[in-house]
XYZ file of C-alpha atoms in Angstrom:
703
model
C 41.546 -81.879 31.553
C 44.352 -79.323 31.336
C 46.115 -81.581 28.793
C 43.013 -81.495 26.629
C 42.932 -77.627 26.837
C 46.457 -77.497 25.374
C 46.055 -80.301 22.797
C 42.749 -80.445 20.904
C 43.958 -83.380 18.817
C 44.448 -85.402 22.036
C 40.774 -84.701 23.040
C 39.547 -85.835 19.705
C 41.684 -88.920 19.571
C 40.413 -89.730 23.076
C 36.635 -89.111 22.325
C 37.151 -91.317 19.099
C 38.691 -94.116 21.205
C 36.007 -93.994 23.896
C 33.250 -94.192 21.313
C 34.776 -97.232 19.652
C 35.283 -99.294 22.816
C 32.185 -98.168 24.967
C 29.862 -100.550 22.938
C 32.179 -103.520 22.960
C 30.472 -106.761 24.076
C 33.676 -107.754 25.808
C 33.709 -104.791 28.093
C 33.037 -105.512 31.674
C 30.306 -103.579 33.495
C 32.638 -101.541 35.491
C 34.877 -100.814 32.622
C 31.743 -99.734 30.522
C 30.541 -97.426 33.323
C 34.094 -95.727 33.582
C 34.384 -95.203 29.949
C 30.738 -93.700 29.737
C 31.525 -91.356 32.653
C 34.861 -90.217 31.176
C 33.245 -89.701 27.760
C 30.390 -87.644 29.398
C 32.788 -85.693 31.444
C 34.952 -84.734 28.442
C 32.032 -83.987 26.169
C 30.574 -81.710 28.986
C 33.862 -79.912 29.232
C 33.796 -79.170 25.555
C 30.315 -77.853 25.578
C 31.080 -75.632 28.670
C 34.304 -74.349 27.069
C 32.245 -73.447 23.984
C 29.703 -71.397 25.908
C 28.784 -68.167 24.204
C 29.660 -64.572 25.512
C 26.572 -63.202 27.132
C 27.562 -59.580 26.474
C 28.013 -60.390 22.746
C 24.827 -62.241 22.537
C 22.701 -59.703 24.336
C 24.249 -56.627 22.578
C 21.335 -54.494 21.231
C 21.165 -54.454 17.452
C 22.947 -51.594 15.885
C 20.063 -50.886 13.331
C 16.286 -51.352 13.676
C 15.342 -54.842 13.245
C 13.487 -55.574 9.868
C 11.844 -58.670 11.104
C 8.585 -58.869 12.656
C 5.980 -61.241 14.169
C 4.589 -61.694 10.706
C 7.669 -62.594 9.083
C 9.152 -64.926 11.646
C 7.630 -68.408 12.257
C 6.560 -69.602 15.754
C 9.274 -72.181 15.750
C 11.977 -69.495 15.003
C 10.715 -67.365 17.829
C 10.348 -70.107 20.459
C 13.854 -71.719 19.578
C 15.699 -68.402 19.838
C 13.853 -67.431 23.002
C 15.034 -70.867 24.349
C 18.526 -70.278 23.005
C 18.881 -67.020 24.881
C 17.026 -68.080 28.091
C 19.463 -71.063 28.192
C 22.677 -69.178 27.680
C 21.690 -66.908 30.649
C 20.368 -69.773 32.786
C 23.582 -71.920 32.443
C 25.613 -68.770 33.455
C 24.108 -68.643 36.803
C 26.599 -69.604 39.511
C 25.561 -71.566 42.593
C 26.675 -68.896 44.940
C 24.239 -66.512 43.580
C 21.508 -68.463 45.088
C 22.888 -67.945 48.718
C 21.812 -65.486 51.369
C 19.103 -64.083 49.200
C 21.834 -62.081 47.116
C 19.388 -61.059 44.493
C 17.551 -58.827 47.110
C 20.539 -57.019 48.467
C 21.603 -53.667 47.664
C 24.836 -55.141 45.989
C 22.877 -57.609 44.001
C 24.392 -56.501 40.770
C 27.624 -57.910 41.842
C 26.517 -60.704 44.131
C 23.797 -62.179 41.744
C 24.361 -60.660 38.221
C 22.969 -63.462 36.284
C 19.917 -63.844 38.253
C 19.236 -60.036 37.844
C 19.888 -60.693 34.023
C 17.374 -63.446 33.910
C 14.874 -61.415 35.754
C 15.429 -58.508 33.314
C 15.089 -60.841 30.237
C 11.884 -62.293 31.597
C 10.366 -58.927 31.923
C 11.581 -57.687 28.643
C 10.059 -60.735 26.705
C 6.645 -60.411 28.497
C 6.673 -56.700 27.588
C 7.524 -57.413 24.042
C 4.495 -59.808 23.682
C 2.097 -57.090 25.240
C 3.542 -54.383 22.983
C 3.294 -56.533 19.866
C -0.517 -57.274 20.624
C -1.458 -53.895 21.746
C 0.354 -51.769 18.919
C -1.983 -53.533 16.282
C -5.100 -51.308 15.948
C -6.675 -53.860 13.598
C -8.582 -56.655 15.456
C -7.691 -59.351 12.930
C -3.893 -58.369 13.358
C -4.247 -58.467 17.180
C -5.972 -61.859 17.013
C -3.176 -63.225 14.783
C -0.520 -61.801 17.265
C -2.397 -63.536 20.247
C -2.491 -66.884 18.344
C 0.990 -66.545 17.073
C 2.431 -66.034 20.749
C 0.233 -68.783 21.976
C 1.776 -71.124 19.449
C 5.241 -69.841 20.552
C 4.445 -70.848 24.193
C 3.184 -74.208 23.087
C 6.434 -74.912 21.301
C 8.390 -73.582 24.247
C 6.566 -76.285 26.281
C 7.598 -78.949 23.815
C 11.108 -77.649 24.125
C 10.834 -77.844 27.981
C 11.255 -74.024 28.249
C 8.848 -73.491 31.015
C 10.483 -69.947 31.613
C 9.365 -69.034 28.013
C 5.966 -70.412 28.600
C 5.436 -68.142 31.744
C 6.835 -65.304 29.865
C 4.074 -65.256 27.307
C 1.371 -66.275 29.807
C 2.406 -63.457 31.932
C 1.916 -61.090 28.954
C -1.625 -62.593 28.297
C -2.642 -61.707 31.994
C -1.305 -58.145 31.631
C -4.101 -55.723 32.280
C -3.610 -54.071 28.947
C -4.227 -57.361 27.066
C -6.524 -59.086 29.631
C -9.217 -56.180 29.248
C -9.523 -56.561 25.544
C -12.833 -58.306 25.887
C -13.986 -58.021 22.145
C -10.559 -59.275 20.930
C -10.550 -62.272 23.078
C -14.187 -63.356 22.049
C -12.766 -63.453 18.339
C -9.790 -65.665 19.338
C -10.278 -69.389 18.229
C -11.615 -71.761 20.634
C -8.454 -74.091 20.110
C -6.130 -71.225 20.877
C -8.072 -70.396 24.075
C -7.793 -73.995 25.143
C -4.133 -74.048 24.423
C -3.581 -70.868 26.422
C -5.593 -72.313 29.326
C -3.713 -75.502 29.243
C -0.446 -73.645 29.438
C -1.522 -71.303 32.290
C -2.641 -74.337 34.063
C 0.826 -75.846 33.868
C 2.578 -72.660 35.141
C -0.085 -71.662 37.589
C 1.273 -70.569 40.928
C -1.488 -72.417 42.733
C -0.194 -74.904 45.466
C 3.350 -73.157 45.134
C 3.559 -74.062 41.335
C 2.399 -77.663 42.035
C 1.660 -78.528 38.360
C 4.927 -76.965 37.167
C 6.994 -78.867 39.599
C 5.201 -82.122 38.532
C 6.002 -81.253 34.887
C 9.718 -80.686 35.827
C 9.936 -83.785 37.736
C 8.502 -85.820 34.715
C 10.700 -84.210 32.013
C 14.210 -84.813 30.955
C 16.899 -82.211 30.429
C 17.612 -80.034 28.352
C 15.016 -77.864 30.286
C 14.657 -74.320 31.445
C 12.638 -74.158 34.537
C 10.852 -71.112 35.908
C 13.564 -69.552 38.139
C 11.198 -67.388 40.273
C 9.738 -70.772 41.741
C 13.102 -71.672 43.064
C 13.955 -68.210 44.429
C 10.724 -68.253 46.276
C 11.611 -71.558 47.636
C 14.950 -70.075 48.845
C 13.314 -67.055 50.306
C 10.982 -69.184 52.327
C 13.857 -71.373 53.501
C 16.101 -68.443 54.468
C 13.467 -66.512 56.362
C 11.361 -69.283 57.867
C 14.194 -71.497 59.075
C 16.933 -70.189 61.508
C 20.581 -70.682 60.918
C 21.053 -72.095 64.362
C 19.117 -74.567 66.427
C 17.707 -73.962 69.971
C 20.818 -75.409 71.325
C 23.167 -72.989 69.370
C 24.349 -75.431 66.889
C 24.548 -74.982 63.188
C 21.094 -75.867 61.510
C 22.351 -78.427 58.894
C 18.785 -79.180 58.036
C 18.328 -75.721 56.607
C 21.717 -76.240 54.652
C 20.433 -79.444 53.180
C 17.196 -77.683 51.953
C 19.029 -75.081 50.387
C 21.439 -77.603 48.707
C 18.349 -79.589 47.457
C 17.027 -76.495 45.539
C 20.368 -75.638 44.052
C 21.127 -79.310 43.104
C 17.808 -79.309 41.188
C 18.686 -76.252 39.393
C 22.181 -77.510 38.591
C 20.595 -80.613 37.172
C 18.836 -78.629 34.460
C 21.953 -76.572 33.895
C 24.121 -79.494 32.789
C 22.352 -80.406 29.462
C 22.624 -78.067 26.515
C 20.216 -77.438 23.727
C 21.005 -78.272 20.154
C 19.783 -75.089 18.758
C 21.739 -72.845 16.325
C 21.677 -69.124 16.688
C 19.430 -67.268 13.958
C 20.510 -63.707 13.881
C 17.408 -62.222 12.579
C 15.134 -63.798 15.163
C 17.423 -62.950 18.042
C 17.676 -59.293 16.800
C 13.800 -59.204 16.895
C 13.613 -60.420 20.439
C 16.360 -58.013 21.764
C 15.218 -54.859 19.794
C 14.373 -52.307 22.451
C 12.447 -50.133 20.076
C 9.629 -52.555 19.964
C 9.059 -52.284 23.885
C 6.430 -49.817 24.919
C 6.108 -48.673 28.662
C 3.084 -49.726 30.796
C 1.306 -46.253 30.797
C 1.600 -46.153 27.021
C 0.352 -49.541 26.683
C -2.702 -49.073 28.914
C -3.654 -45.891 27.165
C -3.522 -47.474 23.788
C -5.520 -50.342 25.037
C -8.183 -47.886 26.042
C -8.088 -46.448 22.597
C -8.483 -49.710 20.995
C -11.441 -50.904 23.225
C -12.847 -47.932 25.237
C -14.385 -48.648 28.681
C -18.106 -49.340 28.371
C -18.955 -49.243 32.054
C -17.283 -48.888 35.463
C -16.216 -51.993 36.989
C -17.368 -53.004 40.437
C -14.779 -53.529 43.232
C -15.918 -57.365 43.358
C -15.199 -57.572 39.643
C -11.833 -55.925 39.943
C -10.704 -58.451 42.469
C -11.329 -61.412 40.180
C -8.984 -59.876 37.378
C -5.613 -61.578 37.292
C -2.762 -59.105 37.840
C 0.219 -58.816 35.480
C 2.732 -61.442 36.417
C 6.338 -60.221 36.703
C 9.370 -62.244 37.756
C 10.211 -59.255 40.051
C 7.038 -60.265 42.054
C 8.868 -63.397 43.202
C 11.783 -61.305 44.256
C 9.886 -58.732 46.249
C 11.097 -59.148 49.762
C 7.995 -57.433 51.209
C 5.862 -60.025 49.532
C 8.017 -62.823 50.985
C 7.868 -61.160 54.597
C 4.002 -61.159 54.412
C 4.048 -64.997 54.058
C 6.344 -65.607 56.907
C 3.956 -65.379 59.730
C 2.232 -68.476 58.089
C 5.199 -70.507 58.738
C 4.631 -72.378 62.082
C 7.551 -74.704 61.337
C 10.360 -74.540 58.519
C 9.223 -75.718 55.149
C 11.198 -77.535 52.528
C 11.407 -76.627 48.728
C 8.514 -78.917 47.828
C 6.209 -77.179 50.160
C 5.854 -79.855 52.739
C 6.442 -79.249 56.479
C 9.692 -80.461 57.528
C 10.123 -83.301 60.230
C 11.127 -86.903 60.172
C 12.073 -87.981 56.583
C 9.867 -90.790 55.177
C 10.868 -92.849 52.195
C 8.036 -92.758 49.554
C 7.765 -95.556 47.062
C 6.568 -94.774 43.671
C 3.636 -96.707 42.598
C 4.623 -96.337 38.925
C 7.936 -95.624 37.328
C 7.310 -92.922 34.597
C 9.784 -93.476 31.966
C 10.265 -90.859 29.187
C 11.465 -91.608 25.570
C 14.586 -89.723 26.284
C 15.310 -91.730 29.332
C 14.302 -94.954 27.770
C 16.883 -94.378 24.932
C 19.724 -93.228 27.134
C 19.265 -95.756 30.020
C 17.823 -98.848 28.455
C 18.152 -99.317 24.511
C 21.553 -97.627 24.373
C 23.006 -100.620 26.346
C 21.805 -102.928 23.655
C 22.457 -100.974 20.497
C 25.727 -100.271 18.905
C 25.387 -96.503 18.595
C 27.290 -93.333 19.309
C 26.651 -90.166 21.290
C 25.059 -88.817 18.203
C 22.209 -91.293 18.410
C 20.192 -89.692 21.273
C 20.441 -86.291 19.466
C 18.967 -87.800 16.244
C 16.196 -89.400 18.410
C 15.498 -86.231 20.104
C 15.136 -84.457 16.791
C 12.700 -87.116 15.567
C 10.365 -86.872 18.524
C 10.568 -82.993 18.338
C 9.376 -83.343 14.532
C 6.782 -85.681 15.691
C 5.324 -83.307 18.271
C 5.436 -80.386 15.736
C 3.443 -82.628 13.271
C 1.008 -83.522 15.929
C 0.449 -79.906 16.697
C 0.007 -79.143 13.095
C -2.452 -81.826 12.396
C -4.319 -80.779 15.481
C -4.622 -77.002 14.258
C -4.322 -77.140 10.337
C -8.004 -76.385 9.903
C -7.919 -73.227 11.694
C -7.752 -70.388 9.270
C -5.541 -67.866 11.235
C -2.848 -70.286 12.471
C 0.616 -69.735 11.226
C 3.548 -72.059 10.211
C 5.830 -73.710 12.802
C 9.087 -73.322 10.933
C 8.842 -73.421 7.321
C 8.577 -70.617 4.671
C 4.742 -70.956 4.572
C 3.147 -68.085 6.418
C -0.130 -70.022 7.010
C -1.076 -73.520 7.920
C -1.273 -75.695 4.927
C -4.776 -76.532 3.817
C -6.331 -79.780 4.274
C -6.402 -80.789 0.602
C -3.159 -81.518 0.319
C 0.005 -81.385 -1.467
C 1.021 -78.338 0.547
C 0.453 -80.097 3.785
C 2.618 -83.035 2.712
C 5.403 -80.663 1.726
C 5.177 -78.870 4.934
C 5.222 -82.059 7.119
C 8.242 -83.287 5.226
C 10.011 -80.048 5.641
C 9.493 -79.992 9.435
C 11.152 -83.506 9.590
C 14.036 -82.671 7.280
C 14.877 -79.209 9.038
C 14.955 -80.744 12.565
C 16.923 -83.882 11.588
C 19.467 -82.196 9.278
C 20.283 -79.534 12.094
C 21.487 -82.353 14.614
C 24.651 -82.952 12.737
C 24.024 -86.669 12.973
C 22.814 -87.836 9.492
C 24.636 -87.781 6.096
C 21.625 -88.515 3.999
C 17.835 -87.998 4.215
C 15.483 -89.920 2.189
C 11.803 -88.891 2.060
C 8.776 -89.319 -0.047
C 8.507 -85.705 -1.051
C 12.087 -85.511 -2.514
C 12.884 -87.627 -5.662
C 16.618 -87.563 -4.965
C 18.342 -88.125 -1.549
C 18.841 -84.918 0.536
C 22.631 -84.801 1.263
C 23.667 -82.978 4.442
C 26.657 -80.483 3.849
C 29.920 -82.338 4.951
C 30.685 -79.986 7.876
C 27.294 -80.963 9.336
C 27.040 -84.634 8.378
C 27.002 -87.547 10.762
C 27.118 -91.401 11.199
C 23.494 -92.127 10.117
C 21.058 -92.251 7.238
C 17.524 -91.248 7.816
C 14.509 -92.496 5.816
C 10.993 -91.457 6.551
C 7.340 -90.836 5.416
C 5.999 -87.931 7.216
C 2.578 -89.017 6.292
C 1.762 -92.361 4.766
C 0.292 -92.986 1.250
C -3.362 -92.234 2.307
C -2.672 -88.728 3.997
C -4.937 -86.685 1.627
C -8.069 -88.878 1.949
C -7.439 -89.232 5.778
C -7.273 -85.655 6.337
C -10.352 -84.813 4.184
C -12.436 -87.151 6.333
C -10.532 -86.446 9.692
C -9.154 -89.987 9.812
C -5.878 -90.919 11.441
C -2.647 -90.214 9.918
C 0.777 -91.998 10.327
C 4.513 -91.468 9.875
C 7.019 -94.195 9.295
C 10.824 -93.841 9.813
C 13.988 -95.929 9.696
C 17.687 -95.060 10.824
C 20.500 -96.839 9.172
C 24.320 -96.645 9.663
C 26.531 -95.309 6.876
C 28.358 -97.914 5.050
C 31.646 -96.507 6.411
C 30.452 -94.952 9.675
C 33.857 -93.966 10.623
C 34.234 -91.397 7.916
C 32.366 -88.023 7.688
C 32.925 -87.593 4.121
C 32.572 -89.748 1.008
C 29.086 -90.757 1.580
C 27.297 -92.262 -1.513
C 23.556 -92.114 -2.251
C 23.659 -95.999 -2.648
C 24.618 -96.151 0.899
C 20.895 -95.517 1.584
C 19.924 -98.637 -0.460
C 20.277 -101.193 2.476
C 18.370 -104.052 3.351
C 15.835 -103.614 6.132
C 17.686 -106.303 8.321
C 20.746 -103.741 8.624
C 18.436 -101.195 10.202
C 19.503 -99.699 13.582
C 16.090 -98.253 14.579
C 12.697 -98.333 12.976
C 9.257 -97.291 13.829
C 6.003 -95.457 13.188
C 3.744 -92.863 14.638
C -0.014 -92.810 14.662
C -1.687 -89.330 15.033
C -5.343 -89.493 16.157
C -7.063 -88.869 19.304
C -3.633 -89.396 20.945
C -0.253 -89.463 19.555
C 1.387 -92.975 19.698
C 5.025 -93.713 18.807
C 6.103 -97.378 18.422
C 9.897 -98.008 18.269
C 12.112 -101.137 17.686
C 15.839 -101.241 17.954
C 18.245 -103.591 16.601
C 18.438 -106.637 19.133
C 15.951 -104.948 21.281
C 12.310 -105.050 22.172
C 9.243 -103.265 20.664
C 7.888 -100.441 22.959
C 5.000 -98.003 22.640
C 5.191 -94.313 23.819
C 2.143 -91.853 24.085
C 2.660 -88.152 23.972
C 1.474 -86.542 27.097
C 0.453 -82.996 25.745
C 0.467 -81.622 29.317
C 4.306 -81.836 29.584
C 5.177 -82.433 25.903
C 6.793 -85.670 26.709
C 6.323 -89.160 25.199
C 5.755 -91.500 28.099
C 6.343 -95.347 27.903
C 2.701 -96.792 27.884
C 3.292 -100.262 26.197
C 6.442 -101.937 27.179
C 7.706 -104.992 25.404
C 5.046 -105.433 22.817
C 4.518 -108.921 21.375
C 2.189 -109.929 18.720
C 0.043 -112.816 19.190
C 1.258 -115.885 17.239
C -2.075 -116.203 15.378
C -5.403 -114.345 15.344
C -8.469 -114.391 13.309
C -8.348 -110.894 11.994
C -7.371 -109.741 8.569
C -7.024 -106.144 7.024
C -7.282 -105.850 3.157
C -9.194 -103.675 0.538
C -11.685 -106.518 -0.669
C -13.085 -104.002 -3.194
C -10.101 -104.662 -5.344
C -10.013 -108.588 -4.984
C -11.091 -108.860 -8.678
C -7.576 -107.637 -9.612
C -5.674 -109.731 -7.035
C -3.686 -112.888 -7.772
C -5.983 -115.967 -7.871
C -4.175 -117.743 -5.114
C -4.502 -114.719 -2.774
C -8.225 -114.560 -3.632
C -8.552 -118.105 -2.859
C -6.890 -117.602 0.670
C -8.993 -114.730 1.356
C -12.192 -116.638 0.562
C -10.978 -119.588 2.527
C -10.636 -117.622 5.668
C -14.092 -116.146 5.172
C -15.659 -119.626 5.264
C -17.703 -120.002 8.627
C -16.562 -122.783 10.756
C -17.307 -123.584 14.211
C -14.914 -121.428 16.327
C -13.115 -120.020 13.327
C -15.079 -116.936 12.437
C -12.685 -114.158 11.070
C -13.132 -110.676 11.430
C -12.187 -107.747 8.901
C -11.044 -104.401 9.662
C -9.664 -102.027 6.907
C -9.302 -98.155 7.017
C -7.031 -97.516 4.258
C -4.281 -96.016 6.495
C -1.170 -98.156 6.547
C 0.085 -97.309 10.018
C -3.367 -97.378 11.618
C -4.338 -100.948 10.116
C -0.808 -102.368 10.926
C -0.858 -100.979 14.493
C -4.277 -102.708 15.043
C -2.663 -106.094 13.806
C 0.313 -105.558 16.003
C -1.755 -105.237 19.098
C -4.569 -107.731 18.347
C -2.815 -110.182 15.943
C -3.854 -111.433 12.459
C -2.632 -110.330 8.990
C -2.476 -106.986 6.862
C -2.406 -107.340 3.085
C -1.707 -104.816 0.457
C -0.859 -107.116 -2.599
C 0.100 -106.221 -6.223
C -3.141 -105.301 -8.231
C -3.937 -104.179 -11.932
C -3.729 -100.634 -10.739
C -0.658 -100.934 -8.595
C 1.283 -103.889 -10.157
C 4.302 -103.334 -7.624
C 2.148 -102.688 -4.755
C 1.509 -99.159 -3.413
C 3.706 -98.862 -0.232
C 7.415 -97.845 -0.486
C 9.821 -100.387 0.501
C 12.719 -98.318 2.051
C 10.837 -96.055 4.440
C 7.275 -97.430 4.720
C 7.481 -101.287 4.501
C 10.784 -101.678 6.095
C 10.197 -99.953 9.296
C 6.914 -101.737 9.897
C 8.420 -105.039 9.049
C 11.368 -104.367 11.386
C 8.788 -103.591 14.245
C 6.833 -106.734 13.420
C 10.125 -108.879 13.362
C 11.170 -107.690 16.724
C 7.676 -108.155 18.142
C 7.571 -111.920 17.003
C 5.807 -111.430 13.635
C 6.812 -111.649 10.074
C 6.484 -109.478 6.922
C 6.815 -110.606 3.365
C 5.929 -109.368 -0.129
C 4.523 -112.722 -1.452
C 7.997 -113.822 -2.836
C 10.546 -112.981 -0.237
C 10.893 -111.568 3.282
C 10.780 -107.664 3.313
C 13.696 -107.382 5.399
C 15.815 -109.287 3.020
C 15.146 -107.132 0.139
C 17.599 -104.666 -1.056
C 16.072 -101.509 -2.698
C 17.173 -100.572 -6.175
C 15.891 -97.107 -5.777
C 14.699 -94.820 -3.098
C 11.075 -94.780 -3.885
C 10.734 -98.611 -5.020
C 7.244 -100.108 -4.287
C 6.385 -103.453 -3.161
C 3.452 -105.684 -2.357
C 3.340 -105.830 1.558
C 1.990 -108.411 4.037
C 2.770 -108.379 7.611
C 1.323 -109.897 10.844
C 1.262 -112.854 13.211
C 3.749 -115.453 12.387
C 1.480 -118.370 11.797
C -1.007 -116.216 9.789
C 1.875 -115.172 7.429
C 3.066 -118.709 7.239
C -0.390 -119.745 6.040
C -0.419 -116.997 3.524
C 3.097 -118.051 2.244
C 1.812 -121.642 1.750
C -1.178 -120.277 -0.118
C 0.688 -118.199 -2.443
C 3.613 -120.634 -3.000
C 6.348 -118.729 -1.393
C 9.082 -121.330 -0.219
C 12.202 -118.769 0.116
C 13.442 -119.126 3.631
C 14.638 -115.958 5.535
C 18.276 -115.267 6.379
C 19.371 -115.693 9.981
C 19.056 -111.943 10.737
C 15.490 -111.754 9.374
C 14.131 -114.829 11.181
C 11.802 -113.738 13.950
C 12.850 -114.604 17.408
């Protein structure tokens, strides 16, 4: 690596070479593994070398911060909290965890970054309490509580469990917790969100739920450091350094190494978050922090005591949670008499180690992309970053759709100060903006095509990447679906640039590609649960369900295959008077009752919802041309093509009545087309009925 430090050009050439050969089909497995490890090592060294200066990052603002909780969005605050916490977290050296260095008198020199992490945790919690208490108006206090609840929820989605605990600790602070009248006015949904978050980070069972969430999520991640420090304290004080025979207790060393290894696992993967100065200045501004005595006095002025609490009532109140509580040696010593035998970090009594076989392999979307489909797909290291941004956008949209009816909720990252109303154009613009902002910030795409923008969104050259992203954040029926609380869907497609080796010179026409050239396509269905269905070029179709408890998409429907035929059709029969006569005859024919051939009809008006039903059960979906929509209603590039791509990989077909959808080359970004998709045999029957004889290209033919 020293050669690379002296010659950056050599490093760039090596990375380009590895990226070119790593996906070669002629590469032997051992060669592929070696190239992958080398690429990972080089990029890791590059990220570590670019680590920020903590002193500069945490320098106090020279002037009072002009931003406030009202002017900053929840997403901006959560991302910058995560950015700062992660920079401190990755700076902690392994030796700082040895010998309970954070409890010693010389802790400032032996464990400086652990102490800094502790200090930062308490400052953020104090900031949250101060921002709530300093607002004398109840409506403003409620807004502050709901805004910080949204920050904590987004932190959970970002796997920043340290940030979740910072906010939850503030909510249990006595100055905030006692505000009974204020809490009564907080919306039910916000209370449920807070309760869910507090359940995740609860210390019950030695952080049992938090440990489970950490083991099920993939990096990047910021765990709650106090949990690991408590583990190390138990090991240090509950397990002797030497055995009864006077030999070194290697069992203790292994337990300590196990804890440190888990911490290092989370330190190795960086976040792709850019520093936003205004938000960071707000989080670091010491003038916003009030001391505990002042806060409690202000709390009493806001809501005076009504009666004296009994001793039994006081015992039920949660105390303010501080990271220092986990470092207090007296607290740890009080627990040591309970240790009859040494305990391991997971809380189990040590003894003979038994292997445990998992009954089910929990596969997250991140793990699936990195370990499964990346072996089949000709992609670069940029692809996982793009997919991570897509799923983060989906999570934000899911949160928005869940809460958009609440009057006091605020935006998650756009210029809007309130959640968009249900009727709406504003909501569609908001959802598009969430996708565009998150995808464009990954430095992986050159062009973005979306329904809300007439022209292609061109990413600036210095931040452009190898891919083109086309999407519809909400399908064509969004407004009607929201007004009547129906399901909503998103569709998206990822294409390669025509010249993927060049970072410049991208043309808008590069986005006008046939669907068969797609690298990845899929859709998301938002309803009682959030389901994402993904298909990769040359791969299978898989369904993922969002686990709201840990903020991860889990693989729930592997290797989806559509039945070859089924007696189910989905079409708006109210418009049959304006359909082509041959199609009307086809519909009427399948409605004729025959023994054993009774068809069922299901139609909701939601493209993604109706197509998802057909994918799982089989049958045929139809949205033909009509007098009102002579070219159909659905957009070819980012609505029809992704769904057609999914159906093709699952063994189905998709046509427009004249040719195969994946063979069509769009002439403009928002071109519309009639759309038919479904089981292979059902589509073949339709093609015969409407007189379609054109055969698909080799790439389009369903496998």
